[in-house]
Short mmCIF file of C-alpha atoms in Angstrom, two decimals:
data_model
loop_
_atom_site.label_atom_id
_atom_site.label_comp_id
_atom_site.label_asym_id
_atom_site.label_seq_id
_atom_site.Cartn_x
_atom_site.Cartn_y
_atom_site.Cartn_z
CA MET I 1 12.43 12.05 21.66
CA ALA I 2 13.52 10.92 18.16
CA VAL I 3 11.16 10.31 15.24
CA THR I 4 12.27 8.07 12.36
CA THR I 5 10.57 6.63 9.26
CA HIS I 6 11.02 3.09 7.92
CA SER I 7 9.66 0.79 5.21
CA MET I 8 8.47 -2.43 6.83
CA LEU I 9 6.77 -5.57 5.62
CA TYR I 10 3.22 -5.77 6.99
CA PHE I 11 2.01 -9.31 7.77
CA GLY I 12 -1.58 -8.45 8.58
CA ARG I 13 -3.75 -8.19 11.68
CA LEU I 14 -2.71 -11.37 13.45
CA ALA I 15 -3.53 -13.02 16.77
CA VAL I 16 -2.36 -10.81 19.65
CA ILE I 17 0.57 -12.47 21.44
CA ASP I 18 0.75 -10.29 24.58
CA THR I 19 -2.53 -11.46 26.09
CA ASP I 20 -1.66 -10.76 29.73
CA GLU I 21 -0.21 -7.30 30.32
CA SER I 22 0.62 -8.13 33.94
CA ALA I 23 2.92 -11.04 32.99
CA VAL I 24 6.43 -10.91 31.57
CA GLY I 25 6.81 -12.34 28.08
CA TYR I 26 4.31 -13.10 25.34
CA GLU I 27 1.83 -15.77 26.36
CA GLY I 28 0.25 -16.15 22.91
CA ALA I 29 3.50 -16.35 20.93
CA PHE I 30 3.11 -20.03 20.11
CA ASP I 31 -0.31 -19.35 18.56
CA LEU I 32 1.43 -17.55 15.67
CA ARG I 33 3.40 -20.65 14.68
CA GLY I 34 2.21 -21.89 11.31
CA THR I 35 0.50 -18.60 10.47
CA THR I 36 0.87 -17.82 6.75
CA THR I 37 0.28 -14.51 5.00
CA GLN I 38 -0.02 -14.64 1.22
CA SER I 39 0.40 -12.05 -1.51
CA PRO I 40 -1.33 -9.66 -2.14
CA ASP I 41 -2.15 -9.29 1.59
CA LEU I 42 1.57 -8.80 2.30
CA GLN I 43 2.36 -5.10 2.03
CA VAL I 44 5.40 -2.88 2.20
CA MET I 45 4.29 -0.02 4.44
CA VAL I 46 5.88 3.19 5.64
CA VAL I 47 5.82 3.44 9.44
CA THR I 48 6.95 6.25 11.72
CA ILE I 49 8.49 5.36 15.07
CA ASP I 50 8.41 7.86 17.92
CA ASP I 51 11.32 6.84 20.18
CA ILE I 52 9.99 8.40 23.38
CA TYR I 53 13.20 8.01 25.38
CA SER I 54 15.58 8.71 22.44
CA ASP I 55 17.50 5.56 23.41
CA ASP I 56 17.39 3.98 19.92
CA LYS I 57 15.39 1.05 21.32
CA ILE I 58 11.82 -0.13 20.91
CA THR I 59 10.08 0.11 24.30
CA ALA I 60 7.06 -2.18 24.55
CA ASP I 61 4.53 -3.04 27.25
CA ASP I 62 6.60 -5.53 29.18
CA ASN I 63 9.36 -3.01 29.84
CA ALA I 64 7.04 -1.77 32.61
CA ALA I 65 7.54 1.78 31.33
CA SER I 66 4.88 4.39 32.05
CA VAL I 67 5.39 5.84 28.55
CA ARG I 68 6.06 3.56 25.60
CA ASP I 69 7.28 4.06 22.06
CA GLU I 70 4.62 4.69 19.41
CA VAL I 71 4.25 3.62 15.79
CA SER I 72 2.17 5.49 13.20
CA TYR I 73 1.09 4.12 9.81
CA ASP I 74 -1.67 4.25 7.20
CA LEU I 75 -3.66 1.11 6.39
CA ASP I 76 -6.48 0.96 3.83
CA GLY I 77 -7.12 4.69 4.06
CA THR I 78 -7.10 4.85 7.89
CA SER I 79 -4.30 6.38 9.97
CA TYR I 80 -3.20 4.52 13.11
CA THR I 81 -0.99 5.60 16.00
CA SER I 82 -0.47 3.21 18.89
CA GLU I 83 2.05 2.04 21.43
CA VAL I 84 4.19 -0.97 20.59
CA ASP I 85 2.63 -3.98 22.30
CA ALA I 86 5.30 -6.60 21.54
CA SER I 87 8.81 -6.83 20.08
CA PHE I 88 9.89 -10.40 19.45
CA ARG I 89 12.10 -12.83 17.52
CA VAL I 90 10.63 -14.89 14.67
CA SER I 91 11.73 -17.66 12.31
CA LEU I 92 10.26 -17.27 8.84
CA SER I 93 9.88 -19.35 5.70
CA VAL I 94 9.52 -17.15 2.59
CA THR I 95 8.30 -18.49 -0.76
CA PHE I 96 8.79 -16.42 -3.92
CA SER I 97 6.64 -16.39 -7.06
CA ASP I 98 9.21 -18.41 -9.01
CA GLY I 99 8.87 -21.27 -6.50
CA SER I 100 12.18 -20.66 -4.72
CA ALA I 101 12.24 -20.26 -0.95
CA VAL I 102 14.44 -19.00 1.87
CA SER I 103 14.32 -19.24 5.65
CA PHE I 104 15.79 -16.87 8.20
CA ASN I 105 15.46 -15.46 11.71
CA ASP I 106 14.66 -11.82 12.39
CA PHE I 107 12.46 -9.63 14.58
CA ALA I 108 8.93 -8.27 14.45
CA ILE I 109 6.78 -5.77 16.29
CA GLN I 110 3.07 -5.99 17.01
CA MET I 111 0.47 -3.36 17.88
CA PRO I 112 -2.33 -3.91 20.44
CA ASN I 113 -4.81 -4.50 17.58
CA GLY I 114 -2.65 -7.31 16.16
CA ASP I 115 -1.08 -5.37 13.27
CA THR I 116 2.32 -7.04 12.85
CA PHE I 117 5.42 -5.78 11.02
CA LEU I 118 8.78 -7.34 10.11
CA THR I 119 11.53 -4.95 11.21
CA LEU I 120 14.33 -6.57 9.15
CA LEU I 121 17.03 -6.00 11.73
CA TYR I 122 19.62 -7.90 9.67
CA SER I 123 20.85 -6.47 6.35
CA ASP I 124 21.45 -9.96 4.94
CA ASN I 125 17.76 -10.73 5.32
CA ALA I 126 16.81 -7.43 3.70
CA ALA I 127 18.98 -8.38 0.72
CA LEU I 128 17.15 -11.73 0.42
CA LEU I 129 13.80 -9.96 0.05
CA ASP I 130 14.79 -6.78 -1.76
CA GLY I 131 13.19 -6.53 -5.19
CA LYS I 132 11.62 -10.00 -4.97
CA ASN I 133 8.01 -10.96 -5.59
CA ILE I 134 6.88 -12.81 -2.46
CA SER I 135 4.10 -15.39 -2.71
CA GLU I 136 3.79 -16.14 1.00
CA ILE I 137 5.52 -15.98 4.38
CA THR I 138 5.01 -18.49 7.20
CA PHE I 139 5.93 -18.10 10.87
CA THR I 140 7.79 -21.35 11.63
CA SER I 141 8.74 -20.29 15.16
CA VAL I 142 7.92 -17.38 17.49
CA ASN I 143 9.92 -16.63 20.63
CA ARG I 144 7.87 -15.52 23.64
CA THR I 145 10.71 -13.42 25.09
CA GLU I 146 10.67 -9.64 24.66
CA TYR I 147 13.69 -8.12 22.88
CA ALA I 148 14.93 -4.54 22.94
CA LEU I 149 15.38 -3.73 19.24
CA ASN I 150 17.85 -1.12 18.00
CA ILE I 151 15.79 1.20 15.78
CA SER I 152 18.82 2.49 13.87
CA SER I 153 19.53 -1.09 12.71
CA PHE I 154 16.20 -1.49 10.89
CA ASN I 155 16.58 -2.11 7.13
CA ASP I 156 14.10 -0.74 4.61
CA VAL I 157 12.50 -2.83 1.87
CA ASN I 158 11.37 -1.63 -1.56
CA SER I 159 8.04 0.20 -1.83
CA SER I 160 5.78 0.49 -4.85
CA VAL I 161 4.36 3.35 -6.92
CA VAL I 162 0.75 4.38 -7.50
CA CYS I 163 0.01 6.06 -10.80
CA PHE I 164 -1.14 5.99 -14.47
CA ASN I 165 1.02 4.74 -17.34
CA GLN I 166 1.99 6.89 -20.31
CA GLY I 167 -0.70 7.00 -22.99
CA SER I 168 -3.70 6.95 -20.63
CA LEU I 169 -6.44 9.30 -21.85
CA ILE I 170 -7.71 11.63 -19.11
CA GLU I 171 -11.06 13.41 -19.50
CA THR I 172 -10.73 17.22 -19.32
CA ALA I 173 -12.97 20.20 -20.03
CA GLU I 174 -11.58 20.11 -23.59
CA GLY I 175 -12.05 16.37 -24.06
CA PRO I 176 -9.66 13.41 -23.58
CA VAL I 177 -5.96 14.30 -23.28
CA ARG I 178 -3.01 11.92 -23.02
CA VAL I 179 -1.68 11.95 -19.47
CA GLU I 180 1.83 12.89 -20.64
CA ASP I 181 0.39 16.00 -22.36
CA LEU I 182 -1.41 17.35 -19.30
CA LYS I 183 -0.14 20.59 -17.75
CA PRO I 184 -0.77 22.23 -14.37
CA GLY I 185 -3.90 24.38 -14.50
CA VAL I 186 -5.80 22.15 -16.94
CA LEU I 187 -9.39 21.59 -15.83
CA VAL I 188 -10.01 17.87 -15.35
CA LYS I 189 -13.42 16.22 -15.00
CA THR I 190 -13.89 14.60 -11.60
CA TYR I 191 -16.49 12.14 -10.38
CA LYS I 192 -17.80 14.12 -7.41
CA ASN I 193 -16.45 17.67 -7.68
CA GLY I 194 -16.95 18.73 -11.29
CA LEU I 195 -14.05 20.39 -13.10
CA GLN I 196 -10.93 20.71 -10.94
CA PRO I 197 -7.61 22.38 -11.82
CA LEU I 198 -4.64 20.06 -12.02
CA ARG I 199 -1.93 21.20 -9.61
CA ALA I 200 0.98 19.07 -10.81
CA VAL I 201 1.94 16.14 -13.02
CA LEU I 202 4.79 14.04 -11.64
CA LYS I 203 6.65 11.51 -13.78
CA ARG I 204 8.68 8.39 -13.08
CA LYS I 205 10.24 6.05 -15.65
CA ILE I 206 10.73 2.39 -14.72
CA SER I 207 13.48 0.78 -16.79
CA GLN I 208 13.58 -2.77 -18.11
CA ASP I 209 16.24 -3.67 -15.55
CA GLU I 210 14.07 -2.34 -12.71
CA LEU I 211 11.08 -4.33 -13.93
CA GLN I 212 13.17 -7.47 -14.11
CA ASN I 213 14.71 -6.95 -10.67
CA ASN I 214 11.52 -5.90 -8.84
CA GLU I 215 8.39 -7.63 -10.03
CA LYS I 216 6.21 -5.41 -7.85
CA LEU I 217 6.97 -2.52 -10.20
CA ARG I 218 5.28 -4.41 -13.04
CA PRO I 219 1.94 -2.80 -13.92
CA VAL I 220 -1.56 -4.20 -14.09
CA ARG I 221 -3.19 -4.20 -17.53
CA ILE I 222 -6.95 -3.64 -17.31
CA GLY I 223 -8.23 -4.98 -20.62
CA GLU I 224 -10.72 -3.19 -22.80
CA GLY I 225 -14.26 -3.81 -21.48
CA SER I 226 -13.07 -5.88 -18.49
CA LEU I 227 -14.79 -3.61 -15.94
CA GLY I 228 -18.16 -4.02 -17.64
CA ASN I 229 -20.27 -1.63 -19.72
CA GLU I 230 -17.49 -1.52 -22.33
CA LEU I 231 -15.09 0.06 -19.84
CA PRO I 232 -12.29 0.87 -20.14
CA THR I 233 -12.68 1.91 -23.76
CA GLN I 234 -9.14 0.64 -24.44
CA ASP I 235 -6.55 -1.19 -22.35
CA LEU I 236 -5.57 0.81 -19.26
CA ILE I 237 -2.18 0.25 -17.60
CA VAL I 238 -1.81 1.25 -13.94
CA SER I 239 0.55 0.43 -11.10
CA ARG I 240 -0.43 -2.43 -8.79
CA GLN I 241 -1.57 -0.23 -5.93
CA HIS I 242 -3.42 2.25 -8.13
CA ARG I 243 -7.10 2.09 -7.22
CA MET I 244 -10.09 1.91 -9.55
CA LEU I 245 -13.64 2.84 -8.55
CA VAL I 246 -16.19 0.06 -8.07
CA GLN I 247 -19.84 1.13 -8.48
CA SER I 248 -22.54 -1.43 -7.86
CA PRO I 249 -25.49 -2.60 -5.75
CA ILE I 250 -23.10 -5.21 -4.31
CA CYS I 251 -20.90 -2.39 -3.01
CA LYS I 252 -23.98 -0.73 -1.53
CA ARG I 253 -25.00 -3.91 0.29
CA MET I 254 -21.50 -4.48 1.66
CA PHE I 255 -20.53 -0.97 2.71
CA GLY I 256 -23.69 1.13 2.73
CA GLN I 257 -22.57 3.21 -0.25
CA VAL I 258 -22.54 2.56 -3.96
CA ASP I 259 -18.84 3.11 -4.65
CA ALA I 260 -15.46 2.15 -3.26
CA LEU I 261 -11.83 2.15 -4.42
CA VAL I 262 -10.06 -1.15 -5.11
CA SER I 263 -6.38 -1.55 -6.01
CA GLY I 264 -5.40 -2.84 -9.44
CA ILE I 265 -3.66 -5.94 -8.10
CA ARG I 266 -6.91 -7.11 -6.50
CA LEU I 267 -8.78 -6.67 -9.77
CA THR I 268 -6.56 -9.35 -11.34
CA LYS I 269 -9.05 -11.97 -10.10
CA LEU I 270 -11.35 -10.72 -12.89
CA PRO I 271 -11.09 -11.99 -16.47
CA GLY I 272 -9.21 -9.61 -18.76
CA ILE I 273 -7.15 -8.04 -15.96
CA ASP I 274 -3.60 -9.27 -15.41
CA VAL I 275 -0.11 -8.27 -14.32
CA ASP I 276 1.70 -7.24 -17.53
CA TYR I 277 4.87 -9.34 -17.93
CA LYS I 278 5.47 -8.39 -21.55
CA ILE I 279 5.96 -4.65 -21.24
CA ASP I 280 9.63 -3.58 -21.30
CA VAL I 281 9.52 0.00 -20.00
CA VAL I 282 6.87 1.81 -17.96
CA VAL I 283 6.48 5.58 -17.60
CA TYR I 284 4.20 6.36 -14.66
CA TYR I 285 2.45 9.70 -14.06
CA HIS I 286 0.99 11.05 -10.82
CA LEU I 287 -1.93 13.51 -11.18
CA VAL I 288 -2.02 15.89 -8.22
CA PHE I 289 -5.07 17.97 -7.22
CA ASP I 290 -5.95 19.99 -4.13
CA ASN I 291 -7.93 16.95 -2.98
CA HIS I 292 -7.97 13.23 -3.65
CA GLU I 293 -10.17 13.02 -6.75
CA ILE I 294 -11.77 10.37 -8.95
CA VAL I 295 -11.00 11.01 -12.63
CA THR I 296 -11.71 9.26 -15.92
CA ALA I 297 -8.87 7.36 -17.61
CA ASN I 298 -9.63 5.55 -20.88
CA GLY I 299 -13.30 5.94 -19.95
CA ALA I 300 -12.94 4.23 -16.56
CA LEU I 301 -13.13 5.87 -13.13
CA SER I 302 -9.86 5.87 -11.19
CA GLU I 303 -8.12 7.76 -8.39
CA SER I 304 -5.72 10.67 -8.57
CA PHE I 305 -2.50 10.76 -6.52
CA TYR I 306 -3.12 10.22 -2.81
CA PRO I 307 -0.25 11.58 -0.67
CA GLY I 308 -0.15 8.85 1.96
CA PRO I 309 3.16 7.78 3.54
CA MET I 310 3.63 4.76 1.24
CA ALA I 311 3.11 6.82 -1.93
CA LEU I 312 5.36 9.62 -0.66
CA LYS I 313 8.14 7.14 0.11
CA ALA I 314 8.10 6.00 -3.54
CA LEU I 315 8.63 9.51 -4.95
CA ALA I 316 11.93 10.78 -6.25
CA PRO I 317 13.37 13.60 -4.07
CA GLU I 318 12.45 16.33 -6.57
CA ALA I 319 8.89 15.00 -6.85
CA TYR I 320 8.57 14.87 -3.06
CA ASP I 321 9.74 18.50 -2.83
CA GLU I 322 7.08 19.53 -5.34
CA ILE I 323 4.36 17.69 -3.43
CA VAL I 324 5.37 19.37 -0.16
CA LEU I 325 5.13 22.76 -1.87
CA ILE I 326 1.54 21.94 -2.80
CA PHE I 327 0.69 20.32 0.54
CA PRO I 328 2.96 22.01 3.13
CA ASP I 329 1.01 20.33 5.94
CA LEU I 330 2.56 17.01 4.85
CA LYS I 331 5.48 17.99 7.07
CA ASN I 332 3.05 17.63 9.96
CA ASP I 333 2.82 13.96 10.97
CA LYS I 334 -0.88 14.41 11.77
CA PHE I 335 -1.79 15.59 8.23
CA ALA I 336 -4.25 13.30 6.44
CA LEU I 337 -5.97 14.03 3.13
CA LYS I 338 -9.53 12.72 2.95
CA SER I 339 -9.90 9.97 0.37
CA GLY I 340 -12.16 10.61 -2.63
CA ALA I 341 -14.16 7.45 -1.90
CA LEU I 342 -14.28 4.61 0.61
CA ILE I 343 -11.11 2.48 0.64
CA PRO I 344 -12.07 -0.94 2.06
CA THR I 345 -9.57 -3.19 3.80
CA HIS I 346 -7.70 -5.69 1.64
CA LYS I 347 -9.94 -8.55 2.77
CA GLN I 348 -13.04 -6.47 2.05
CA GLN I 349 -11.71 -5.61 -1.41
CA ALA I 350 -11.10 -9.29 -2.12
CA ALA I 351 -14.62 -10.17 -0.95
CA LEU I 352 -16.12 -7.41 -3.07
CA ILE I 353 -14.38 -8.60 -6.22
CA SER I 354 -15.26 -12.22 -5.42
CA ARG I 355 -18.96 -11.33 -5.23
CA HIS I 356 -18.83 -9.47 -8.53
CA LEU I 357 -17.12 -12.44 -10.13
CA LYS I 358 -19.63 -14.93 -8.69
CA ASN I 359 -22.64 -12.85 -9.74
CA LYS I 360 -21.12 -11.79 -13.08
CA LYS I 361 -21.79 -8.13 -12.36
CA ALA I 362 -20.07 -5.12 -13.92
CA ILE I 363 -17.50 -3.25 -11.82
CA GLN I 364 -18.41 0.17 -13.22
CA VAL I 365 -21.72 1.55 -14.49
CA GLY I 366 -20.46 4.35 -16.69
CA ARG I 367 -18.39 7.46 -17.23
CA ILE I 368 -18.65 10.89 -15.60
#
């Protein structure tokens, strides 16, 4: 068997198109026509394909094979591994944030639970999307015929980074320290586990050209006091997928626990929190601990680096090598680090923020 890793565009958990496993073809294909997925629910995700027969082709249910190819991926803090349920041709209409649009034909795969990914079999289509900020994608046509897809022809799309920006003040045993001044071994205050030694600080600079060419690298600015209770104490700049802790009775009612992690891009529904289009250069820092921790940055509670597949894909080679030295089990496909707090699904995160906005409730109650 051959195992390969790819960056794919995740459409969401859509209607299952292979509704009758005993029949050839995809009976529910037409039901996907007109389905639209909007940003920020669209995600670039890292998926691992286990090519059972080492034939460089996706083998799905309707091949009548006793063993089928498997796909593994992480979604909202949960790891999934399942057989490919459908591999099919789609026609798509893509609208970008600047109002421009393109249309093209390509292929997608779907899991039995409805999770659907664009494989980007054609390099020309990958070039159309690469580095662009997508507002929405609509399925204009879905073919019910199964296709054998050549895995080696899949094209990757850009992934994002998850980290703090230069200048963020991190609470340590000796008081607040700028993130760029932190060194391995420094004891950092954590939300649930007291003082924890910092294992590594990884750095990545995003140039002005990169920001202009890939809008998804633009950070989220969390304005002073925008989380409630005068938090953060000064503007905090994080990457879009960097998660902040939500603490509230609303969270308790929704999930049965008082805190959960929500990505920065989903907090932009709140007043005072926006994507920063004015910043010219961003220097991001990853804080690495033995476990996924919640730390204090500019007075607000936020996550440390979480070594999931998407975050690992975004690392520079030297940074990846350093992470693997710290977490050697990352080489094992089954390795999963427990998250420092509940990570709701994207829809649950949106609902949580919507309720806070409607009820005018603070996102955070206070510092460690």
